[in-house]
Amino acid sequence: VQLQASGGGSVQPGGSLRLSCEASGSMFGVDGMGWHRQAPGKLRELVARITSGGSTDYVDSVMGRFTISRDNAKNTVYLQMNSLKPEDTAVYYCIMQGYDAAHILRSYWGRGTLVTVSS
């Protein structure tokens, strides 16, 4: 299973970006999906997650600005980021929890996409 993230880039403060992450390969059902980020010199942190039922959680710092969504038919997770701030600058990683052929739940990570917010 491979996760391909896209949509990162450079944007001015107050701008918007939409990240996408599509999974390819064999997963026999997908459970949770999410986005983490790692800023320079900082630990990786959970930004947002969405359950198979559509329930969402966000880190406080992005609440009201970011929206996570998913397309189960496409095994794709999105992160709409609005009102971006310089402190949102980080490499963003997507994660999916999917079942393998033995019905074992595994976590799969994308390689990361860089988001830079700067004037």
Tab-separated table of N, CA, C and O in Angstrom:
chain	number	residue	atom	x	y	z
A	1	VAL	N	0.850	-1.184	0.000
A	1	VAL	CA	0.000	0.000	0.000
A	1	VAL	C	0.890	1.241	0.000
A	1	VAL	O	1.817	1.344	0.807
A	2	GLN	N	0.593	2.161	-0.874
A	2	GLN	CA	1.334	3.423	-0.932
A	2	GLN	C	0.361	4.586	-0.846
A	2	GLN	O	-0.712	4.551	-1.433
A	3	LEU	N	0.773	5.607	-0.098
A	3	LEU	CA	-0.009	6.817	0.033
A	3	LEU	C	0.722	7.949	-0.671
A	3	LEU	O	1.906	8.194	-0.387
A	4	GLN	N	0.038	8.609	-1.566
A	4	GLN	CA	0.627	9.710	-2.330
A	4	GLN	C	-0.063	11.009	-1.939
A	4	GLN	O	-1.245	11.192	-2.222
A	5	ALA	N	0.705	11.880	-1.294
A	5	ALA	CA	0.171	13.174	-0.878
A	5	ALA	C	0.525	14.238	-1.898
A	5	ALA	O	1.601	14.191	-2.520
A	6	SER	N	-0.356	15.193	-2.050
A	6	SER	CA	-0.122	16.300	-2.968
A	6	SER	C	-0.839	17.540	-2.462
A	6	SER	O	-1.661	17.464	-1.539
A	7	GLY	N	-0.511	18.675	-3.064
A	7	GLY	CA	-1.204	19.909	-2.736
A	7	GLY	C	-0.413	20.884	-1.896
A	7	GLY	O	-0.874	22.000	-1.640
A	8	GLY	N	0.757	20.482	-1.428
A	8	GLY	CA	1.570	21.401	-0.658
A	8	GLY	C	2.144	22.505	-1.527
A	8	GLY	O	2.040	22.466	-2.752
A	9	GLY	N	2.718	23.498	-0.876
A	9	GLY	CA	3.318	24.589	-1.620
A	9	GLY	C	3.553	25.777	-0.724
A	9	GLY	O	3.501	25.672	0.503
A	10	SER	N	3.813	26.914	-1.361
A	10	SER	CA	4.062	28.147	-0.629
A	10	SER	C	2.869	29.071	-0.770
A	10	SER	O	2.307	29.204	-1.864
A	11	VAL	N	2.514	29.708	0.327
A	11	VAL	CA	1.361	30.597	0.322
A	11	VAL	C	1.594	31.710	1.326
A	11	VAL	O	2.355	31.539	2.300
A	12	GLN	N	0.976	32.850	1.089
A	12	GLN	CA	1.097	33.969	2.019
A	12	GLN	C	0.159	33.765	3.211
A	12	GLN	O	-0.844	33.046	3.108
A	13	PRO	N	0.466	34.395	4.316
A	13	PRO	CA	-0.440	34.318	5.469
A	13	PRO	C	-1.860	34.734	5.082
A	13	PRO	O	-2.044	35.697	4.338
A	14	GLY	N	-2.816	33.987	5.578
A	14	GLY	CA	-4.210	34.233	5.222
A	14	GLY	C	-4.680	33.443	4.021
A	14	GLY	O	-5.887	33.401	3.736
A	15	GLY	N	-3.766	32.807	3.322
A	15	GLY	CA	-4.109	32.051	2.137
A	15	GLY	C	-4.634	30.664	2.461
A	15	GLY	O	-4.782	30.284	3.631
A	16	SER	N	-4.908	29.919	1.398
A	16	SER	CA	-5.496	28.578	1.540
A	16	SER	C	-4.742	27.570	0.684
A	16	SER	O	-4.172	27.914	-0.355
A	17	LEU	N	-4.767	26.336	1.144
A	17	LEU	CA	-4.259	25.206	0.388
A	17	LEU	C	-5.154	24.009	0.667
A	17	LEU	O	-5.763	23.911	1.739
A	18	ARG	N	-5.186	23.095	-0.290
A	18	ARG	CA	-5.924	21.856	-0.093
A	18	ARG	C	-4.993	20.682	-0.337
A	18	ARG	O	-4.466	20.518	-1.441
A	19	LEU	N	-4.776	19.896	0.683
A	19	LEU	CA	-3.952	18.708	0.568
A	19	LEU	C	-4.821	17.502	0.236
A	19	LEU	O	-5.954	17.392	0.709
A	20	SER	N	-4.258	16.614	-0.574
A	20	SER	CA	-4.927	15.358	-0.907
A	20	SER	C	-3.973	14.209	-0.654
A	20	SER	O	-2.758	14.368	-0.779
A	21	CYS	N	-4.517	13.071	-0.325
A	21	CYS	CA	-3.700	11.880	-0.111
A	21	CYS	C	-4.493	10.669	-0.569
A	21	CYS	O	-5.554	10.376	-0.010
A	22	GLU	N	-3.983	10.014	-1.587
A	22	GLU	CA	-4.680	8.868	-2.169
A	22	GLU	C	-3.878	7.599	-1.926
A	22	GLU	O	-2.662	7.571	-2.119
A	23	ALA	N	-4.574	6.566	-1.533
A	23	ALA	CA	-3.934	5.279	-1.283
A	23	ALA	C	-4.073	4.373	-2.495
A	23	ALA	O	-5.125	4.331	-3.146
A	24	SER	N	-3.010	3.668	-2.797
A	24	SER	CA	-3.055	2.656	-3.856
A	24	SER	C	-2.528	1.351	-3.285
A	24	SER	O	-1.730	1.340	-2.353
A	25	GLY	N	-2.994	0.247	-3.841
A	25	GLY	CA	-2.601	-1.048	-3.319
A	25	GLY	C	-3.771	-1.739	-2.644
A	25	GLY	O	-4.888	-1.239	-2.649
A	26	SER	N	-3.491	-2.849	-2.013
A	26	SER	CA	-4.557	-3.688	-1.466
A	26	SER	C	-4.824	-3.400	0.002
A	26	SER	O	-4.007	-3.710	0.860
A	27	MET	N	-5.946	-2.783	0.235
A	27	MET	CA	-6.447	-2.665	1.610
A	27	MET	C	-7.863	-3.233	1.613
A	27	MET	O	-8.669	-2.909	0.753
A	28	PHE	N	-8.141	-4.043	2.587
A	28	PHE	CA	-9.444	-4.692	2.690
A	28	PHE	C	-10.280	-3.954	3.716
A	28	PHE	O	-10.611	-4.461	4.779
A	29	GLY	N	-10.571	-2.710	3.365
A	29	GLY	CA	-11.307	-1.855	4.281
A	29	GLY	C	-10.370	-0.844	4.903
A	29	GLY	O	-9.220	-1.148	5.236
A	30	VAL	N	-10.844	0.384	5.024
A	30	VAL	CA	-10.039	1.455	5.613
A	30	VAL	C	-10.764	2.000	6.818
A	30	VAL	O	-11.965	2.275	6.757
A	31	ASP	N	-10.046	2.151	7.903
A	31	ASP	CA	-10.645	2.679	9.134
A	31	ASP	C	-10.366	4.177	9.195
A	31	ASP	O	-10.850	4.937	8.382
A	32	GLY	N	-9.570	4.618	10.133
A	32	GLY	CA	-9.313	6.041	10.288
A	32	GLY	C	-8.329	6.594	9.270
A	32	GLY	O	-7.505	5.869	8.713
A	33	MET	N	-8.464	7.864	9.024
A	33	MET	CA	-7.522	8.601	8.180
A	33	MET	C	-7.142	9.876	8.913
A	33	MET	O	-7.921	10.369	9.751
A	34	GLY	N	-5.987	10.411	8.594
A	34	GLY	CA	-5.596	11.622	9.289
A	34	GLY	C	-4.422	12.317	8.659
A	34	GLY	O	-3.832	11.835	7.684
A	35	TRP	N	-4.121	13.469	9.229
A	35	TRP	CA	-2.970	14.265	8.821
A	35	TRP	C	-2.155	14.624	10.068
A	35	TRP	O	-2.726	15.040	11.084
A	36	HIS	N	-0.860	14.464	9.957
A	36	HIS	CA	0.083	14.921	10.968
A	36	HIS	C	0.996	15.946	10.318
A	36	HIS	O	1.035	16.066	9.086
A	37	ARG	N	1.715	16.681	11.120
A	37	ARG	CA	2.696	17.614	10.572
A	37	ARG	C	3.904	17.688	11.482
A	37	ARG	O	3.821	17.417	12.682
A	38	GLN	N	5.013	18.058	10.869
A	38	GLN	CA	6.245	18.230	11.621
A	38	GLN	C	6.925	19.504	11.160
A	38	GLN	O	7.358	19.610	10.008
A	39	ALA	N	6.997	20.455	12.069
A	39	ALA	CA	7.673	21.711	11.790
A	39	ALA	C	9.158	21.565	12.113
A	39	ALA	O	9.540	20.698	12.912
A	40	PRO	N	10.001	22.406	11.527
A	40	PRO	CA	11.439	22.324	11.796
A	40	PRO	C	11.740	22.411	13.285
A	40	PRO	O	11.262	23.313	13.975
A	41	GLY	N	12.497	21.453	13.791
A	41	GLY	CA	12.893	21.469	15.187
A	41	GLY	C	11.822	21.046	16.169
A	41	GLY	O	12.020	21.147	17.386
A	42	LYS	N	10.694	20.579	15.653
A	42	LYS	CA	9.605	20.192	16.541
A	42	LYS	C	9.217	18.737	16.304
A	42	LYS	O	9.555	18.141	15.281
A	43	LEU	N	8.498	18.175	17.259
A	43	LEU	CA	8.001	16.816	17.130
A	43	LEU	C	6.810	16.772	16.179
A	43	LEU	O	6.108	17.773	15.995
A	44	ARG	N	6.603	15.613	15.573
A	44	ARG	CA	5.430	15.440	14.727
A	44	ARG	C	4.183	15.487	15.596
A	44	ARG	O	4.162	14.916	16.694
A	45	GLU	N	3.151	16.157	15.098
A	45	GLU	CA	1.904	16.262	15.851
A	45	GLU	C	0.714	15.922	14.968
A	45	GLU	O	0.730	16.155	13.763
A	46	LEU	N	-0.318	15.394	15.613
A	46	LEU	CA	-1.566	15.126	14.920
A	46	LEU	C	-2.279	16.449	14.646
A	46	LEU	O	-2.464	17.260	15.550
A	47	VAL	N	-2.679	16.654	13.410
A	47	VAL	CA	-3.403	17.865	13.023
A	47	VAL	C	-4.905	17.613	12.998
A	47	VAL	O	-5.686	18.369	13.572
A	48	ALA	N	-5.297	16.543	12.324
A	48	ALA	CA	-6.718	16.233	12.179
A	48	ALA	C	-6.872	14.760	11.861
A	48	ALA	O	-5.979	14.150	11.260
A	49	ARG	N	-8.004	14.208	12.254
A	49	ARG	CA	-8.289	12.816	11.928
A	49	ARG	C	-9.780	12.666	11.696
A	49	ARG	O	-10.592	13.452	12.195
A	50	ILE	N	-10.114	11.628	10.942
A	50	ILE	CA	-11.508	11.366	10.611
A	50	ILE	C	-11.734	9.864	10.674
A	50	ILE	O	-10.952	9.075	10.141
A	51	THR	N	-12.804	9.470	11.343
A	51	THR	CA	-13.101	8.050	11.483
A	51	THR	C	-13.822	7.538	10.243
A	51	THR	O	-14.230	8.318	9.370
A	52	SER	N	-14.016	6.240	10.189
A	52	SER	CA	-14.740	5.657	9.066
A	52	SER	C	-16.182	6.155	9.026
A	52	SER	O	-16.794	6.206	7.957
A	53	GLY	N	-16.691	6.570	10.172
A	53	GLY	CA	-18.056	7.076	10.238
A	53	GLY	C	-18.167	8.567	9.986
A	53	GLY	O	-19.274	9.110	9.973
A	54	GLY	N	-17.007	9.220	9.816
A	54	GLY	CA	-17.027	10.641	9.489
A	54	GLY	C	-16.824	11.579	10.670
A	54	GLY	O	-16.826	12.797	10.497
A	55	SER	N	-16.620	11.043	11.864
A	55	SER	CA	-16.340	11.904	13.010
A	55	SER	C	-14.932	12.475	12.883
A	55	SER	O	-14.020	11.779	12.439
A	56	THR	N	-14.778	13.731	13.296
A	56	THR	CA	-13.497	14.418	13.117
A	56	THR	C	-12.972	14.979	14.438
A	56	THR	O	-13.728	15.289	15.353
A	57	ASP	N	-11.665	15.083	14.505
A	57	ASP	CA	-10.966	15.718	15.617
A	57	ASP	C	-9.877	16.608	15.051
A	57	ASP	O	-9.276	16.263	14.023
A	58	TYR	N	-9.621	17.717	15.738
A	58	TYR	CA	-8.585	18.648	15.294
A	58	TYR	C	-7.742	19.077	16.490
A	58	TYR	O	-8.235	19.201	17.612
A	59	VAL	N	-6.478	19.371	16.218
A	59	VAL	CA	-5.665	20.010	17.237
A	59	VAL	C	-6.197	21.431	17.417
A	59	VAL	O	-6.695	22.050	16.471
A	60	ASP	N	-6.119	21.942	18.625
A	60	ASP	CA	-6.735	23.235	18.931
A	60	ASP	C	-6.236	24.348	18.004
A	60	ASP	O	-7.000	25.242	17.624
A	61	SER	N	-4.997	24.313	17.630
A	61	SER	CA	-4.407	25.417	16.870
A	61	SER	C	-4.971	25.558	15.456
A	61	SER	O	-4.789	26.599	14.828
A	62	VAL	N	-5.647	24.540	14.945
A	62	VAL	CA	-6.210	24.619	13.598
A	62	VAL	C	-7.727	24.610	13.596
A	62	VAL	O	-8.358	24.723	12.537
A	63	MET	N	-8.318	24.489	14.771
A	63	MET	CA	-9.778	24.424	14.875
A	63	MET	C	-10.405	25.651	14.220
A	63	MET	O	-9.991	26.790	14.469
A	64	GLY	N	-11.389	25.410	13.375
A	64	GLY	CA	-12.079	26.503	12.698
A	64	GLY	C	-11.397	26.984	11.430
A	64	GLY	O	-11.979	27.771	10.677
A	65	ARG	N	-10.173	26.517	11.182
A	65	ARG	CA	-9.450	26.935	9.972
A	65	ARG	C	-9.237	25.767	9.011
A	65	ARG	O	-9.221	25.956	7.800
A	66	PHE	N	-9.043	24.583	9.548
A	66	PHE	CA	-8.792	23.397	8.726
A	66	PHE	C	-10.018	22.488	8.750
A	66	PHE	O	-10.715	22.397	9.766
A	67	THR	N	-10.229	21.802	7.632
A	67	THR	CA	-11.321	20.832	7.535
A	67	THR	C	-10.803	19.551	6.892
A	67	THR	O	-10.247	19.597	5.790
A	68	ILE	N	-10.989	18.449	7.582
A	68	ILE	CA	-10.587	17.150	7.038
A	68	ILE	C	-11.831	16.457	6.469
A	68	ILE	O	-12.935	16.575	7.028
A	69	SER	N	-11.644	15.783	5.352
A	69	SER	CA	-12.745	15.034	4.746
A	69	SER	C	-12.153	13.811	4.047
A	69	SER	O	-10.937	13.692	3.895
A	70	ARG	N	-13.015	12.916	3.629
A	70	ARG	CA	-12.544	11.687	2.985
A	70	ARG	C	-13.520	11.253	1.907
A	70	ARG	O	-14.719	11.537	1.978
A	71	ASP	N	-12.962	10.552	0.925
A	71	ASP	CA	-13.760	9.939	-0.129
A	71	ASP	C	-13.458	8.445	-0.072
A	71	ASP	O	-12.394	8.001	-0.519
A	72	ASN	N	-14.352	7.687	0.514
A	72	ASN	CA	-14.086	6.269	0.722
A	72	ASN	C	-13.980	5.495	-0.586
A	72	ASN	O	-13.212	4.542	-0.688
A	73	ALA	N	-14.718	5.911	-1.584
A	73	ALA	CA	-14.674	5.214	-2.872
A	73	ALA	C	-13.307	5.361	-3.530
A	73	ALA	O	-12.885	4.493	-4.300
A	74	LYS	N	-12.629	6.447	-3.222
A	74	LYS	CA	-11.318	6.718	-3.829
A	74	LYS	C	-10.167	6.458	-2.857
A	74	LYS	O	-9.011	6.690	-3.214
A	75	ASN	N	-10.477	6.008	-1.629
A	75	ASN	CA	-9.427	5.840	-0.603
A	75	ASN	C	-8.555	7.094	-0.524
A	75	ASN	O	-7.328	7.020	-0.558
A	76	THR	N	-9.221	8.216	-0.411
A	76	THR	CA	-8.542	9.510	-0.412
A	76	THR	C	-8.986	10.333	0.794
A	76	THR	O	-10.171	10.334	1.148
A	77	VAL	N	-8.026	11.024	1.388
A	77	VAL	CA	-8.316	11.938	2.485
A	77	VAL	C	-7.834	13.335	2.070
A	77	VAL	O	-6.814	13.472	1.382
A	78	TYR	N	-8.582	14.333	2.478
A	78	TYR	CA	-8.279	15.712	2.119
A	78	TYR	C	-8.087	16.547	3.392
A	78	TYR	O	-8.629	16.233	4.446
A	79	LEU	N	-7.346	17.632	3.236
A	79	LEU	CA	-7.233	18.614	4.306
A	79	LEU	C	-7.330	19.994	3.675
A	79	LEU	O	-6.409	20.429	2.992
A	80	GLN	N	-8.452	20.647	3.896
A	80	GLN	CA	-8.636	22.016	3.427
A	80	GLN	C	-8.100	22.949	4.502
A	80	GLN	O	-8.566	22.909	5.649
A	81	MET	N	-7.137	23.760	4.143
A	81	MET	CA	-6.484	24.651	5.099
A	81	MET	C	-6.738	26.086	4.697
A	81	MET	O	-6.303	26.528	3.630
A	82	ASN	N	-7.454	26.809	5.527
A	82	ASN	CA	-7.770	28.218	5.287
A	82	ASN	C	-7.115	29.093	6.345
A	82	ASN	O	-6.695	28.599	7.395
A	83	SER	N	-7.042	30.367	6.067
A	83	SER	CA	-6.476	31.332	7.015
A	83	SER	C	-5.124	30.851	7.536
A	83	SER	O	-4.864	30.868	8.752
A	84	LEU	N	-4.284	30.451	6.633
A	84	LEU	CA	-2.998	29.881	7.027
A	84	LEU	C	-2.122	30.903	7.726
A	84	LEU	O	-2.131	32.102	7.394
A	85	LYS	N	-1.353	30.421	8.689
A	85	LYS	CA	-0.457	31.248	9.486
A	85	LYS	C	0.976	30.747	9.313
A	85	LYS	O	1.192	29.572	9.003
A	86	PRO	N	1.951	31.591	9.552
A	86	PRO	CA	3.346	31.135	9.452
A	86	PRO	C	3.629	29.911	10.327
A	86	PRO	O	4.427	29.051	9.944
A	87	GLU	N	2.964	29.809	11.454
A	87	GLU	CA	3.207	28.663	12.347
A	87	GLU	C	2.613	27.360	11.806
A	87	GLU	O	2.820	26.296	12.395
A	88	ASP	N	1.889	27.434	10.696
A	88	ASP	CA	1.405	26.217	10.038
A	88	ASP	C	2.469	25.620	9.118
A	88	ASP	O	2.273	24.526	8.574
A	89	THR	N	3.568	26.325	8.948
A	89	THR	CA	4.645	25.833	8.101
A	89	THR	C	5.186	24.518	8.649
A	89	THR	O	5.589	24.431	9.815
A	90	ALA	N	5.174	23.486	7.817
A	90	ALA	CA	5.593	22.151	8.253
A	90	ALA	C	5.526	21.201	7.072
A	90	ALA	O	4.962	21.533	6.020
A	91	VAL	N	6.074	20.026	7.272
A	91	VAL	CA	5.828	18.922	6.348
A	91	VAL	C	4.594	18.187	6.863
A	91	VAL	O	4.540	17.812	8.038
A	92	TYR	N	3.636	18.011	5.983
A	92	TYR	CA	2.374	17.370	6.348
A	92	TYR	C	2.373	15.928	5.845
A	92	TYR	O	2.667	15.664	4.675
A	93	TYR	N	2.041	15.022	6.739
A	93	TYR	CA	2.010	13.594	6.441
A	93	TYR	C	0.591	13.056	6.591
A	93	TYR	O	-0.071	13.329	7.591
A	94	CYS	N	0.169	12.280	5.620
A	94	CYS	CA	-1.123	11.621	5.759
A	94	CYS	C	-0.913	10.218	6.321
A	94	CYS	O	0.159	9.620	6.182
A	95	ILE	N	-1.940	9.724	6.966
A	95	ILE	CA	-1.909	8.388	7.539
A	95	ILE	C	-3.268	7.736	7.336
A	95	ILE	O	-4.302	8.416	7.419
A	96	MET	N	-3.249	6.460	7.034
A	96	MET	CA	-4.477	5.690	6.925
A	96	MET	C	-4.317	4.383	7.689
A	96	MET	O	-3.218	3.801	7.696
A	97	GLN	N	-5.376	3.950	8.292
A	97	GLN	CA	-5.388	2.664	8.976
A	97	GLN	C	-6.259	1.728	8.159
A	97	GLN	O	-7.461	1.964	8.001
A	98	GLY	N	-5.633	0.708	7.606
A	98	GLY	CA	-6.356	-0.210	6.744
A	98	GLY	C	-6.099	-1.657	7.109
A	98	GLY	O	-5.096	-1.999	7.736
A	99	TYR	N	-7.039	-2.514	6.731
A	99	TYR	CA	-6.935	-3.940	7.013
A	99	TYR	C	-6.222	-4.645	5.863
A	99	TYR	O	-6.522	-4.417	4.692
A	100	ASP	N	-5.278	-5.526	6.248
A	100	ASP	CA	-4.610	-6.310	5.214
A	100	ASP	C	-5.393	-7.601	4.967
A	100	ASP	O	-6.485	-7.795	5.520
A	101	ALA	N	-4.835	-8.489	4.141
A	101	ALA	CA	-5.537	-9.708	3.759
A	101	ALA	C	-5.814	-10.614	4.957
A	101	ALA	O	-6.734	-11.423	4.931
A	102	ALA	N	-5.020	-10.491	6.013
A	102	ALA	CA	-5.207	-11.294	7.222
A	102	ALA	C	-6.118	-10.585	8.217
A	102	ALA	O	-6.244	-11.023	9.363
A	103	HIS	N	-6.742	-9.496	7.765
A	103	HIS	CA	-7.637	-8.696	8.601
A	103	HIS	C	-6.919	-8.088	9.799
A	103	HIS	O	-7.491	-7.928	10.881
A	104	ILE	N	-5.678	-7.762	9.606
A	104	ILE	CA	-4.903	-7.065	10.632
A	104	ILE	C	-4.903	-5.591	10.284
A	104	ILE	O	-4.636	-5.209	9.143
A	105	LEU	N	-5.214	-4.762	11.265
A	105	LEU	CA	-5.252	-3.315	11.039
A	105	LEU	C	-3.840	-2.751	11.063
A	105	LEU	O	-3.119	-2.918	12.059
A	106	ARG	N	-3.457	-2.120	10.007
A	106	ARG	CA	-2.111	-1.563	9.888
A	106	ARG	C	-2.188	-0.070	9.599
A	106	ARG	O	-3.175	0.415	9.060
A	107	SER	N	-1.132	0.627	9.960
A	107	SER	CA	-1.035	2.056	9.683
A	107	SER	C	-0.094	2.285	8.512
A	107	SER	O	1.002	1.727	8.476
A	108	TYR	N	-0.532	3.106	7.602
A	108	TYR	CA	0.262	3.437	6.420
A	108	TYR	C	0.474	4.949	6.380
A	108	TYR	O	-0.462	5.721	6.584
A	109	TRP	N	1.714	5.337	6.087
A	109	TRP	CA	2.075	6.753	6.056
A	109	TRP	C	2.448	7.192	4.652
A	109	TRP	O	3.099	6.453	3.907
A	110	GLY	N	2.070	8.422	4.325
A	110	GLY	CA	2.554	9.031	3.110
A	110	GLY	C	3.923	9.643	3.353
A	110	GLY	O	4.375	9.763	4.498
A	111	ARG	N	4.570	10.079	2.294
A	111	ARG	CA	5.936	10.606	2.424
A	111	ARG	C	5.985	12.040	2.886
A	111	ARG	O	7.022	12.519	3.310
A	112	GLY	N	4.912	12.744	2.808
A	112	GLY	CA	4.919	14.108	3.280
A	112	GLY	C	4.916	15.116	2.154
A	112	GLY	O	5.502	14.893	1.093
A	113	THR	N	4.250	16.220	2.412
A	113	THR	CA	4.230	17.324	1.466
A	113	THR	C	4.477	18.606	2.256
A	113	THR	O	3.907	18.810	3.330
A	114	LEU	N	5.345	19.464	1.720
A	114	LEU	CA	5.767	20.663	2.429
A	114	LEU	C	4.781	21.808	2.223
A	114	LEU	O	4.413	22.137	1.103
A	115	VAL	N	4.398	22.416	3.327
A	115	VAL	CA	3.571	23.620	3.317
A	115	VAL	C	4.382	24.748	3.938
A	115	VAL	O	4.855	24.620	5.075
A	116	THR	N	4.547	25.830	3.199
A	116	THR	CA	5.297	26.986	3.680
A	116	THR	C	4.381	28.195	3.647
A	116	THR	O	3.827	28.539	2.606
A	117	VAL	N	4.241	28.827	4.795
A	117	VAL	CA	3.410	30.027	4.898
A	117	VAL	C	4.318	31.192	5.263
A	117	VAL	O	4.875	31.249	6.361
A	118	SER	N	4.469	32.100	4.316
A	118	SER	CA	5.416	33.192	4.518
A	118	SER	C	5.042	34.368	3.633
A	118	SER	O	4.542	34.187	2.523
A	119	SER	N	5.324	35.561	4.138
A	119	SER	CA	5.095	36.751	3.331
A	119	SER	C	6.369	37.143	2.597
A	119	SER	O	6.383	38.104	1.831
